[in-house]
Coordinates of C-alpha atoms and ligand atoms in Angstrom, one line a residue:
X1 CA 0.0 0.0 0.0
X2 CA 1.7 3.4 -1.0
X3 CA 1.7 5.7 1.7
X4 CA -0.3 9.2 2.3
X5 CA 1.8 11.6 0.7
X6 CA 2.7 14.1 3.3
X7 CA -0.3 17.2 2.5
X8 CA -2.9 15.0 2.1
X9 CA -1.8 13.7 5.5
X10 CA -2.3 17.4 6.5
X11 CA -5.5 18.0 5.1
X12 CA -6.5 14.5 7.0
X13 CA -5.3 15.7 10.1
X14 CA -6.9 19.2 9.7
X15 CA -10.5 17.5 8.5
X16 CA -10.3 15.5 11.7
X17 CA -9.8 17.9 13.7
X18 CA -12.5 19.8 11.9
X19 CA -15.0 17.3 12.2
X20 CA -14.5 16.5 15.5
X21 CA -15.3 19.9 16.5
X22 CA -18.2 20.0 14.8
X23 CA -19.7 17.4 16.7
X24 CA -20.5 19.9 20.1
X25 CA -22.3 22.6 20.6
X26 CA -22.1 25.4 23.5
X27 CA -25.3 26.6 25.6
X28 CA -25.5 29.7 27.8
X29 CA -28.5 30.0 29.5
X30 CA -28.9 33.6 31.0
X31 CA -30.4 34.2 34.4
X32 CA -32.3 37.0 33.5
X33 CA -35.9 36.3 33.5
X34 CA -37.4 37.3 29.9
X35 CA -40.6 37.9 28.9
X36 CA -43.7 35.3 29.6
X37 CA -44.4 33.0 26.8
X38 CA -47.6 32.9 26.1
X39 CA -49.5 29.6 26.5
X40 CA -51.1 30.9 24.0
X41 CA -48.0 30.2 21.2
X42 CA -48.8 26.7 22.1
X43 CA -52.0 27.3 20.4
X44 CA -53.7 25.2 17.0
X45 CA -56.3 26.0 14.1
X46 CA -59.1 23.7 13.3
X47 CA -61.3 24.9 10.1
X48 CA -64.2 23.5 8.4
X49 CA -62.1 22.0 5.5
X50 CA -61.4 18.6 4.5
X51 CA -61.9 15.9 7.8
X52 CA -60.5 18.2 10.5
X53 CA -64.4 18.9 12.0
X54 CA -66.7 16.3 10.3
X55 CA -64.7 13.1 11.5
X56 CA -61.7 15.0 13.6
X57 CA -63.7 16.9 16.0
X58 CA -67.3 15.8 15.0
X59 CA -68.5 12.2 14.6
X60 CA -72.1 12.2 13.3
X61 CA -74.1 14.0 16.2
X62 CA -71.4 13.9 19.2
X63 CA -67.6 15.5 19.8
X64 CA -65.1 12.8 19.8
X65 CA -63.9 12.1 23.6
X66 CA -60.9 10.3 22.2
X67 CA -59.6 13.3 20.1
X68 CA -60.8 16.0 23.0
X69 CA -59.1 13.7 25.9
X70 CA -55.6 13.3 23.6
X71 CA -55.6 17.1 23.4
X72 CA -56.2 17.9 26.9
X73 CA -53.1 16.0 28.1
X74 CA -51.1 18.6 25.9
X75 CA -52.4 21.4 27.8
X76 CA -54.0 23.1 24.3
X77 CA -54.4 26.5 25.3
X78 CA -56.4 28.4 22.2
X79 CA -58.2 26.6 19.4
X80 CA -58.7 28.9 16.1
X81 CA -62.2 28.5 13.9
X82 CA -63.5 28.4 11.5
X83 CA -61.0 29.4 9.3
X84 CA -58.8 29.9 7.6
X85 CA -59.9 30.8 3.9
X86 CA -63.4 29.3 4.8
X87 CA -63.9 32.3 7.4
X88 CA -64.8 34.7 4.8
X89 CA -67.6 32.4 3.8
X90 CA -68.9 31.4 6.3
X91 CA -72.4 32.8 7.9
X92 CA -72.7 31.9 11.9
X93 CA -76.4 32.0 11.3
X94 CA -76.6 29.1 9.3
X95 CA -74.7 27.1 12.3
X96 CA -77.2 27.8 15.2
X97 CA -80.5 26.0 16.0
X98 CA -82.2 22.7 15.7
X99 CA -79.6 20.6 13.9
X100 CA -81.8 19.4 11.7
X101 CA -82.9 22.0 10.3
X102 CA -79.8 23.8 10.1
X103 CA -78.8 25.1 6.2
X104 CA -77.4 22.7 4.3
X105 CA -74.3 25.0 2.2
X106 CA -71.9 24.1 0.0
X107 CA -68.3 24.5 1.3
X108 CA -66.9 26.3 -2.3
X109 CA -63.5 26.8 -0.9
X110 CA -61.9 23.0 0.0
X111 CA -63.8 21.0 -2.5
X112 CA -67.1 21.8 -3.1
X113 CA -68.5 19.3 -0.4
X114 CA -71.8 19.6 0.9
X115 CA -72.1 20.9 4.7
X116 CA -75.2 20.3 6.8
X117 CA -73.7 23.0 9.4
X118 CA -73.9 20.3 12.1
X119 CA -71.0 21.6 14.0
X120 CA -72.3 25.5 14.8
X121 CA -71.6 28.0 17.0
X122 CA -72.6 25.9 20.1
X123 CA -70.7 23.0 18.9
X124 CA -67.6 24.7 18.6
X125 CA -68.3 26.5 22.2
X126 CA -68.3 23.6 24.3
X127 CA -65.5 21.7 22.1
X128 CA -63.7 24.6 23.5
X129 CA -65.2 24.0 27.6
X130 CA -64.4 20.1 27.3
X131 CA -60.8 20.8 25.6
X132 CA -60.3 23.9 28.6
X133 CA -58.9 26.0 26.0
X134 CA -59.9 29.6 25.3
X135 CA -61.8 30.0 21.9
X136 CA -60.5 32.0 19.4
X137 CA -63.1 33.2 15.9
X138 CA -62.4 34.7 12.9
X139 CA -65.3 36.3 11.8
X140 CA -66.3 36.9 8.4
X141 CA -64.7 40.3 6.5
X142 CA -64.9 38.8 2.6
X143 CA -68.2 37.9 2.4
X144 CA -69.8 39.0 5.5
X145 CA -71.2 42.7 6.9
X146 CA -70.4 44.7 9.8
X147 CA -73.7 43.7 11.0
X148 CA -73.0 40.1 10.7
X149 CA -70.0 40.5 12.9
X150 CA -71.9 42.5 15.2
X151 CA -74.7 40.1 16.0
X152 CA -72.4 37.2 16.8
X153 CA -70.3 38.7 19.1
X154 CA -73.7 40.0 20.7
X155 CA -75.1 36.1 20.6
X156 CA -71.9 35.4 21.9
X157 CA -71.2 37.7 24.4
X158 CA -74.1 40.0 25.9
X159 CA -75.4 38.5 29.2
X160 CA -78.6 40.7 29.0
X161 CA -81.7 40.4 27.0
X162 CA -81.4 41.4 23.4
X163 CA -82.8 39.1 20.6
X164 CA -79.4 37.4 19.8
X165 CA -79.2 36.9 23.5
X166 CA -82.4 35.4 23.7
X167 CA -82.2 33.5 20.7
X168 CA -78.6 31.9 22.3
X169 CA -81.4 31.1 25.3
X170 CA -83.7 29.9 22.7
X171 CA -80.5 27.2 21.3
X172 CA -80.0 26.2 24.7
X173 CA -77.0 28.3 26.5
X174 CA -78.1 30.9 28.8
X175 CA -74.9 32.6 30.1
X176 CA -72.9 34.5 27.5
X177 CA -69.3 32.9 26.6
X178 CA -67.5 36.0 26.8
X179 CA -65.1 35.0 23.8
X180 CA -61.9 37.1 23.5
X181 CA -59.7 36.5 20.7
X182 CA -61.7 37.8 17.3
X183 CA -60.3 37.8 14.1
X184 CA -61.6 40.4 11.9
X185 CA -61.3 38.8 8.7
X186 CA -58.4 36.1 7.4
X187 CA -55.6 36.6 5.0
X188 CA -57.3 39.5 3.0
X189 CA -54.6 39.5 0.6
X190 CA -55.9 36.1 -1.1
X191 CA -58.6 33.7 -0.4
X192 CA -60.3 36.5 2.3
X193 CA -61.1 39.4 -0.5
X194 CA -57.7 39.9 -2.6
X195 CA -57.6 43.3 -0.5
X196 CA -54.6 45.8 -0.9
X197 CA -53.7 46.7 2.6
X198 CA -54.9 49.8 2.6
X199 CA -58.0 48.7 1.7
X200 CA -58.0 46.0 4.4
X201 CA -56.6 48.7 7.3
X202 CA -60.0 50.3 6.1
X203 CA -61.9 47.6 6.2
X204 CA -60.4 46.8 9.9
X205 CA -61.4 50.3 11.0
X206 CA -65.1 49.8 10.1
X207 CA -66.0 46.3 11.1
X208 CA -63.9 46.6 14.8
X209 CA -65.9 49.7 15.0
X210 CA -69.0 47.0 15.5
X211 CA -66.7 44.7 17.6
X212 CA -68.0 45.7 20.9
X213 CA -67.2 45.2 24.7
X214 CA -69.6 43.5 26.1
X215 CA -68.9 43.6 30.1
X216 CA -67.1 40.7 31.0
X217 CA -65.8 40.1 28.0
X218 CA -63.4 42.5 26.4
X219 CA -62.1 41.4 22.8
X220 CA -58.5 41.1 21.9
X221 CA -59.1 42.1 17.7
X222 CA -56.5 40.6 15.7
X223 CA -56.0 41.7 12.2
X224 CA -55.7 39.7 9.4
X225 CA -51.8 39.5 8.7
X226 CA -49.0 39.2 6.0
X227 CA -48.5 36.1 3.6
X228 CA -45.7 35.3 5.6
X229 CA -42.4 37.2 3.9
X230 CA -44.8 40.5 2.6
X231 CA -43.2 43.4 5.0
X232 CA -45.3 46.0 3.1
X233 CA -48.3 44.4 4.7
X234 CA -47.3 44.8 7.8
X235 CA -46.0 48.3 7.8
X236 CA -49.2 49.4 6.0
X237 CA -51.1 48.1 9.1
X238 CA -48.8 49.4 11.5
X239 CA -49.3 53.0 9.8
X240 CA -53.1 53.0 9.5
X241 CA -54.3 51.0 12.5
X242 CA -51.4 50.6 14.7
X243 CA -52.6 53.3 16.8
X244 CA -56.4 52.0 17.2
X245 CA -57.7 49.4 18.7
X246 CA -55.9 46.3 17.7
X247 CA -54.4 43.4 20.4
X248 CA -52.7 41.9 17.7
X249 CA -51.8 41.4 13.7
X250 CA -51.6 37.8 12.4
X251 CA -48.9 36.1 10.1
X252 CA -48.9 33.0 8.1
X253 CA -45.6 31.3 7.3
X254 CA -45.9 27.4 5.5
X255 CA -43.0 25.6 4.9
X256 CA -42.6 23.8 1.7
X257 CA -40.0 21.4 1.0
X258 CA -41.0 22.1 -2.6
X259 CA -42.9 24.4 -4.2
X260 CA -46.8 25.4 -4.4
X261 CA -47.2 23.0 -7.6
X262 CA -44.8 20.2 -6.3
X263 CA -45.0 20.1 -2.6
X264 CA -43.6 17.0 -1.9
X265 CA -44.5 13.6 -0.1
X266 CA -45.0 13.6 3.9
X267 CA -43.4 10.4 3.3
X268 CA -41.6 9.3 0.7
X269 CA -38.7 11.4 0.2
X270 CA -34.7 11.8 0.9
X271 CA -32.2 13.8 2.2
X272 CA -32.9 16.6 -0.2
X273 CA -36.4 17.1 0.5
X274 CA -35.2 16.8 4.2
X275 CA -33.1 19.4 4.1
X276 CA -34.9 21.8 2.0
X277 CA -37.7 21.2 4.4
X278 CA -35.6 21.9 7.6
X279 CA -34.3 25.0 6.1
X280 CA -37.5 26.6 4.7
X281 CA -38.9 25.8 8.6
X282 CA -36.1 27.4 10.2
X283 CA -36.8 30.8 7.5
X284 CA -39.5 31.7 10.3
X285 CA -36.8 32.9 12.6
X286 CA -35.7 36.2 9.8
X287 CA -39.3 36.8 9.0
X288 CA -40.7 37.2 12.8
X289 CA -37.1 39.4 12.8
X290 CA -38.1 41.4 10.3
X291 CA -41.6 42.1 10.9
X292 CA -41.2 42.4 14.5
X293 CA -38.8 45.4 13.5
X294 CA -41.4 47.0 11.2
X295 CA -44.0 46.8 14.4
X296 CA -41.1 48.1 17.1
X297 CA -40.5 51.0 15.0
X298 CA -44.6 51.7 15.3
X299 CA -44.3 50.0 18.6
X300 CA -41.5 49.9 20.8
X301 CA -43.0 49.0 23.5
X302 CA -44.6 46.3 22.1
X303 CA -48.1 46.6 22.9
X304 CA -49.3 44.7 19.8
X305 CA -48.9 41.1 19.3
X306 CA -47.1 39.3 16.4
X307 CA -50.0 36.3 16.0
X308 CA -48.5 33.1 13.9
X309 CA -52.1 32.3 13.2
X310 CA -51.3 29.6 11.0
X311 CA -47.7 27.5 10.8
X312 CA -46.6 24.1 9.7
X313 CA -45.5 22.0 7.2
X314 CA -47.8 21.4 3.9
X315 CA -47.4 18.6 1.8
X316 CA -49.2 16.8 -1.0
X317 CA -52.2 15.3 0.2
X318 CA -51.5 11.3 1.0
X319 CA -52.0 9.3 -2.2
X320 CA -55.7 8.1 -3.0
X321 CA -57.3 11.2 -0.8
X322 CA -59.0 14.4 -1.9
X323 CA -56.5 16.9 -2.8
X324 CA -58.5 19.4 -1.3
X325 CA -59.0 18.0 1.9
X326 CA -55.0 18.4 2.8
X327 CA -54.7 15.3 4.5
X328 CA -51.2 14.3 5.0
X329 CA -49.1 12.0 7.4
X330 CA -46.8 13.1 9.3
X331 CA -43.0 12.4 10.4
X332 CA -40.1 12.8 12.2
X333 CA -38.8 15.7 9.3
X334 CA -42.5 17.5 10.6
X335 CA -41.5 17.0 14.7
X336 CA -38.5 18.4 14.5
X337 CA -39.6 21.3 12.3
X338 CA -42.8 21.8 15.1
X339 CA -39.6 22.1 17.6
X340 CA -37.8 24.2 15.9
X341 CA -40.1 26.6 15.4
X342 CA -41.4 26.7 19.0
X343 CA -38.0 26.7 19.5
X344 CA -37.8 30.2 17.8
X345 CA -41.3 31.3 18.9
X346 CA -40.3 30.6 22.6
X347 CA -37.0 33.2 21.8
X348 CA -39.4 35.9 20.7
X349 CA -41.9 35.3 23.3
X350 CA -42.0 39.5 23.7
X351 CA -43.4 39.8 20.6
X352 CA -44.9 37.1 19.7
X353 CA -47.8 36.0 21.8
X354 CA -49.9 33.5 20.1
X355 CA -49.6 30.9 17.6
X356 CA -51.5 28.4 16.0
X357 CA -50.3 25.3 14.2
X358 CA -52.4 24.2 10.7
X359 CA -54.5 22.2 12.0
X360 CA -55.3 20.1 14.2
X361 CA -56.4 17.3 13.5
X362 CA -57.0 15.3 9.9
X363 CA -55.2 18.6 8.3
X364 CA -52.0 19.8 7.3
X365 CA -49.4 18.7 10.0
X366 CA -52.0 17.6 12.6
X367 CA -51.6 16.5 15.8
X368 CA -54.1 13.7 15.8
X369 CA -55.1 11.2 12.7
X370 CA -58.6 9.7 12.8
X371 CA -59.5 6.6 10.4
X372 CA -63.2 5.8 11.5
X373 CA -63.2 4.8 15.4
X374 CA -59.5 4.6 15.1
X375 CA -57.3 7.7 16.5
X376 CA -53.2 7.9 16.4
X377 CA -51.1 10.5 18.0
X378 CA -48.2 12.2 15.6
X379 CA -44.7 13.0 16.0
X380 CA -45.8 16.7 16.2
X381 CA -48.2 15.9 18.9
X382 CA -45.2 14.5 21.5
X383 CA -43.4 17.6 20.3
X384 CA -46.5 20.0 21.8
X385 CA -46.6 17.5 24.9
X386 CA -42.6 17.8 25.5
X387 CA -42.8 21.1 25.6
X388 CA -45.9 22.5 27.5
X389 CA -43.6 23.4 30.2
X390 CA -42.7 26.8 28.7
X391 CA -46.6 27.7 28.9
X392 CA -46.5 30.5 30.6
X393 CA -42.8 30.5 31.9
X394 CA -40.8 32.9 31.6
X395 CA -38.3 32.6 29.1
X396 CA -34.5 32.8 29.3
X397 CA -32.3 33.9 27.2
X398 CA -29.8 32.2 25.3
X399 CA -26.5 32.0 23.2
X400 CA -26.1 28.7 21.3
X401 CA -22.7 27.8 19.4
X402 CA -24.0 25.2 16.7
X403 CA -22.0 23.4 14.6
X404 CA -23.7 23.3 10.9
X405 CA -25.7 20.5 9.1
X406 CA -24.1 20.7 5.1
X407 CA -25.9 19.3 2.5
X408 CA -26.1 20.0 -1.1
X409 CA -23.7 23.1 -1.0
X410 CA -25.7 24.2 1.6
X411 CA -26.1 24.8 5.3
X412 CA -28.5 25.3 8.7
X413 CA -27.5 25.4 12.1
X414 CA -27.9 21.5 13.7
X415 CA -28.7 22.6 16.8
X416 CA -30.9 25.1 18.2
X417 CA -32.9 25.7 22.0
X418 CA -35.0 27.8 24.1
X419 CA -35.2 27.6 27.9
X420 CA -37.4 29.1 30.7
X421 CA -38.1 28.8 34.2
X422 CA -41.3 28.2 35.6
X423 CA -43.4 29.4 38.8
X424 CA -41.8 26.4 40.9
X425 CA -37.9 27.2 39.9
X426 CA -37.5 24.5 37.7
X427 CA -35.5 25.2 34.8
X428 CA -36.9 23.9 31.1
X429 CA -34.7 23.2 27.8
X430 CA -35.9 22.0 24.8
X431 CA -32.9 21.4 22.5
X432 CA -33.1 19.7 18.5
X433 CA -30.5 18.2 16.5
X434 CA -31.3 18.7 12.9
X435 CA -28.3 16.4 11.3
X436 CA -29.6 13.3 10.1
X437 CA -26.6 11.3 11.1
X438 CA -24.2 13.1 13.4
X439 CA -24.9 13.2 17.1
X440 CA -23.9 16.3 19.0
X441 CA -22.4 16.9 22.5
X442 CA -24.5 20.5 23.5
X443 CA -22.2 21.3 26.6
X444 CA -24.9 24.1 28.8
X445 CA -24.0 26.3 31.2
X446 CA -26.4 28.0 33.5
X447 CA -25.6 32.0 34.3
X448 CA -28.0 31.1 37.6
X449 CA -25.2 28.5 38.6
X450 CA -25.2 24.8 39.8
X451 CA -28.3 22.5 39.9
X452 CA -29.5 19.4 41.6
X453 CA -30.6 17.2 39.0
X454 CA -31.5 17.1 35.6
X455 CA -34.1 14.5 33.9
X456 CA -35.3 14.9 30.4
X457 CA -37.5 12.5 27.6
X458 CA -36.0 12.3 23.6
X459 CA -37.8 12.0 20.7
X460 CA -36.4 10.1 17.9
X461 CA -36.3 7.3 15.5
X462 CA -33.8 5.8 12.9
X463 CA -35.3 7.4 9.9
X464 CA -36.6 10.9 9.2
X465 CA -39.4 9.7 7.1
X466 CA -40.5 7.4 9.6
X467 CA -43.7 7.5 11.1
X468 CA -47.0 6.8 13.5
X469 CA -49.5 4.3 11.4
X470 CA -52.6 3.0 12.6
X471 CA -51.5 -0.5 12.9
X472 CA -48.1 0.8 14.3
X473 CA -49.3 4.1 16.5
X474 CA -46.5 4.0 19.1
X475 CA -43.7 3.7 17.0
X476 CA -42.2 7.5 17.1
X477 CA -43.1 8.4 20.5
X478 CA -40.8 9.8 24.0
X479 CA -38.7 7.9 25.8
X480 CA -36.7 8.4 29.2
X481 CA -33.5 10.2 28.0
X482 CA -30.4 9.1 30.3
X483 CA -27.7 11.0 27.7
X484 CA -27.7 14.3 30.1
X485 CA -25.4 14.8 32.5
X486 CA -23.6 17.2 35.2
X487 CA -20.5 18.3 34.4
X488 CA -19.0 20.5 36.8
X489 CA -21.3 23.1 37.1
X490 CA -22.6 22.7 33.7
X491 CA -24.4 19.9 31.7
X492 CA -23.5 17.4 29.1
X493 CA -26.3 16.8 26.7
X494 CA -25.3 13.7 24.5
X495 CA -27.8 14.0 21.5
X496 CA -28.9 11.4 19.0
X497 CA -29.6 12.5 15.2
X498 CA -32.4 13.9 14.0
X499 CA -34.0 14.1 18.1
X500 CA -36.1 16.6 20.1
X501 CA -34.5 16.6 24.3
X502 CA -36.6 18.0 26.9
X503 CA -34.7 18.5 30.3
X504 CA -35.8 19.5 33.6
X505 CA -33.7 21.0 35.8
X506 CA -33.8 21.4 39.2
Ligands
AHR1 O1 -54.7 26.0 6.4 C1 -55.2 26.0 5.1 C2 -55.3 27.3 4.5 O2 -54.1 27.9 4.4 C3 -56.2 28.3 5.2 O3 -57.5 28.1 5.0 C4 -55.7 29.6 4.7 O4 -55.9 30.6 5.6 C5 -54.3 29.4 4.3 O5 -54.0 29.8 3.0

């Protein structure tokens, strides 16, 4: 065998020592308590499209326990309906009263599928009391009236006698609900009215003028955002109703591994895809940057929230299933994007104070798949259930070292984190390792100094297209993690590829 010629031994040596390095990652964890985060980031989206309420939510004439019970355990804070695009056609009077003789429509935005309005206004209400979550409505701008919006928030909300009191009596409910989160109107650049944003800061202004404060039961109005990267929108908003009477402005950011046309498969796809997807996710970080400096310019000190009213991965719909229904499975590739980006949420937690993934259940990168009686539980889903500690924490800040994940001539970080600390001292990190096959030593260091014990639960699984079937529901799921350990005053996280680390500290 002829032997290394003396640079190439070099290069070795240097690539070694490269590569070696690149295999930790350094944590600082500040002691300074941030900002809260928000419960309310932890938040999902459920609309009237495809099998997300008829068969997710709704089975016939009864909510499904199964579905309601699966998403209590996670703590689900806000639930969004009942759209999305369908919001601006949809008219709350056809979804109250007797169900059978409630309108029967035609849902002309996903699929042109008949709709008996079986799951109404009442429906919806106490889906929201079993879950324990707060309810959050986007009323109607596209195809609705000021008056429209009026009534319903007085059917919803007025605790005296009016006629849409009374006639919420009549259905059955006598004490108001006292909603608070109100959308007025969704994505008004597109699917809610093709609107300029002028003309929807106009729009705002009249119908929140009819949004009223019923006692008990002040709204927070959030306006209908930017399609995710569109800066103008936001600074138009900022300009023209920045100064009224707005809680917060929404944003919707999708990641594609692909494009509109070619999306991709949830499940059949390589490294590529995988990457492409990964970086795409991780974009969300610039573009709440970037529009979060538009609104501190109107805003410094930050009275208005940035509201991710709709995230997540979208993929083709699963072979053999109605394109319009986005129904798509969902993997490893989707739970490590969900942490990421609660990941980056969590670090903008002053700013950001509710999100809500697309959707829920049956949709999009849902959290639970029904098939008839059947009911599994996605990788996304653990994600939301490892990290409901940082509801309503405080968040603390952090500086993260990562080495980078290359593919394809091109590169992300392969780590990233957020921590907090909640009400009983305990100390929360959620870390992710992004690189499909390395696994990375994150060495953390607390500013607050030493701690007792750490325990913590891993996601994972060999491949990143793996994932959670009906006849194999428990396959992606957390486990006990024992790869954390005290160094020193400091910690030694030992973490697998491609997983999702929750640690507790104390
Ligand atoms: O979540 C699916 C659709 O995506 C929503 O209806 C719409 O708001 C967005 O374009």
């Amino acid at each position: 065998m002829n032997p290394l010629p003396r640079s190439l031994c070099f290069v070795f040596l240097l690539f070694g020592i490269a590569a070696s390095a690149q295999t930790s990652a350094d944590l600082m964890i500040r002691d300074t308590s941030g900002p809260v985060i928000s419960r309310a980031i932890y938040g999902h989206f459920s609309e009237d499209l495809g099998r997300c309420i008829y068969d997710g939510f709704w089975s016939g004439d009864h909510i499904r326990m199964d579905v309601v019970d699966a998403l209590r355990k996670i703590r689900i804070p806000v639930l969004r309906w009942p759209g999305g695009c369908f919001a601006d056609q949809y008219h709350w009077r056809d979804g109250i009263g007797p169900r059978d003789q409630r309108k029967h429509t035609v849902n002309t935005t996903w699929g042109m599928v008949a709709d008996d309005n079986s799951f109404g206004t009442h429906e919806f209400m106490q889906l929201c009391e079993l879950l324990g979550c707060q309810p959050y409505i986007a009323g109607n701008v596209g195809t609705g009236t000021p008056e429209e919006m009026e009534s319903w928030l007085e059917y919803l909300n007025y605790n005296g006698h009016s006629t849409m009191a009374d006639l919420r009596r009549q259905n059955g409910r006598d004490q108001p609900w006292n909603v608070s989160y109100w959308g007025v109107g969704n994505e008004s650049w597109g699917c809610g009215g093709n609107m300029t944003p002028e003309y929807y800061s106009d729009e705002y202004k009249r119908y929140s003028e009819f949004c009223k404060n019923y006692p008990g039961a002040p709204l927070k109005l959030i306006a209908s955002g930017s399609n995710g990267d569109d800066y103008h929108w936001t600074e138009t908003l900022m300009q023209h109703i920045g100064r009224g009477r707005v809680w917060g402005i929404s944003m919707h950011y999708y990641t594609l591994a692909g494009t509109w046309q070619h999306k991709g498969s949830a499940t059949q796809f390589g490294e590529d895809e995988y990457f492409k997807a990964l970086s795409a996710g991780l974009r969300m970080e610039d573009i709440v940057n970037r529009h979060s400096a538009i609104m501190d310019r109107y805003d410094p000190r930050k009275r208005i929230a940035l509201v991710v009213d709709e995230w997540g991965i979208w993929t083709d719909a699963e072979p053999g299933t109605n394109p319009a229904f986005l129904y798509q499975q969902n993997s490893l590739r989707d739970a490590l994007i969900a942490a990421s980006t609660l990941n980056i949420f969590n670090n903008h937690a002053d700013r950001i104070r509710m999100a809500n993934l697309a959707q829920t259940v049956n949709v999009l990168q849902a959290l639970v798949l029904t098939d008839k009686d059947r009911m599994l539980l996605t990788p996304t889903y653990y994600v939301f259930d490892l990290y409901k500690v940082h509801q309503d924490a405080h968040s603390l800040a952090i500086q993260l070292m990562s080495p980078d994940y290359s593919y394809g001539g091109g590169k992300i970080p392969a780590v990233n984190a957020s921590a907090s600390k909640d009400s009983s001292g305990a100390v929360h990190i959620t870390l992710v390792n992004l690189d499909p096959v390395r696994r990375i030593m994150v060495r953390a260091r607390l500013e607050a100094g030493s701690f007792r014990s750490v325990e913590g639960q891993v996601l994972t699984s060999g491949h990143f297209n793996d994932y959670n079937t009906f006849d194999q529901p428990g396959k992606i799921k957390p486990v006990a993690f024992h790869g954390a350990k005290k160094e020193g005053d400091g910690l030694a996280v030992d973490m697998p590829p491609m997983s999702v680390v929750a640690l507790e500290l104390r």
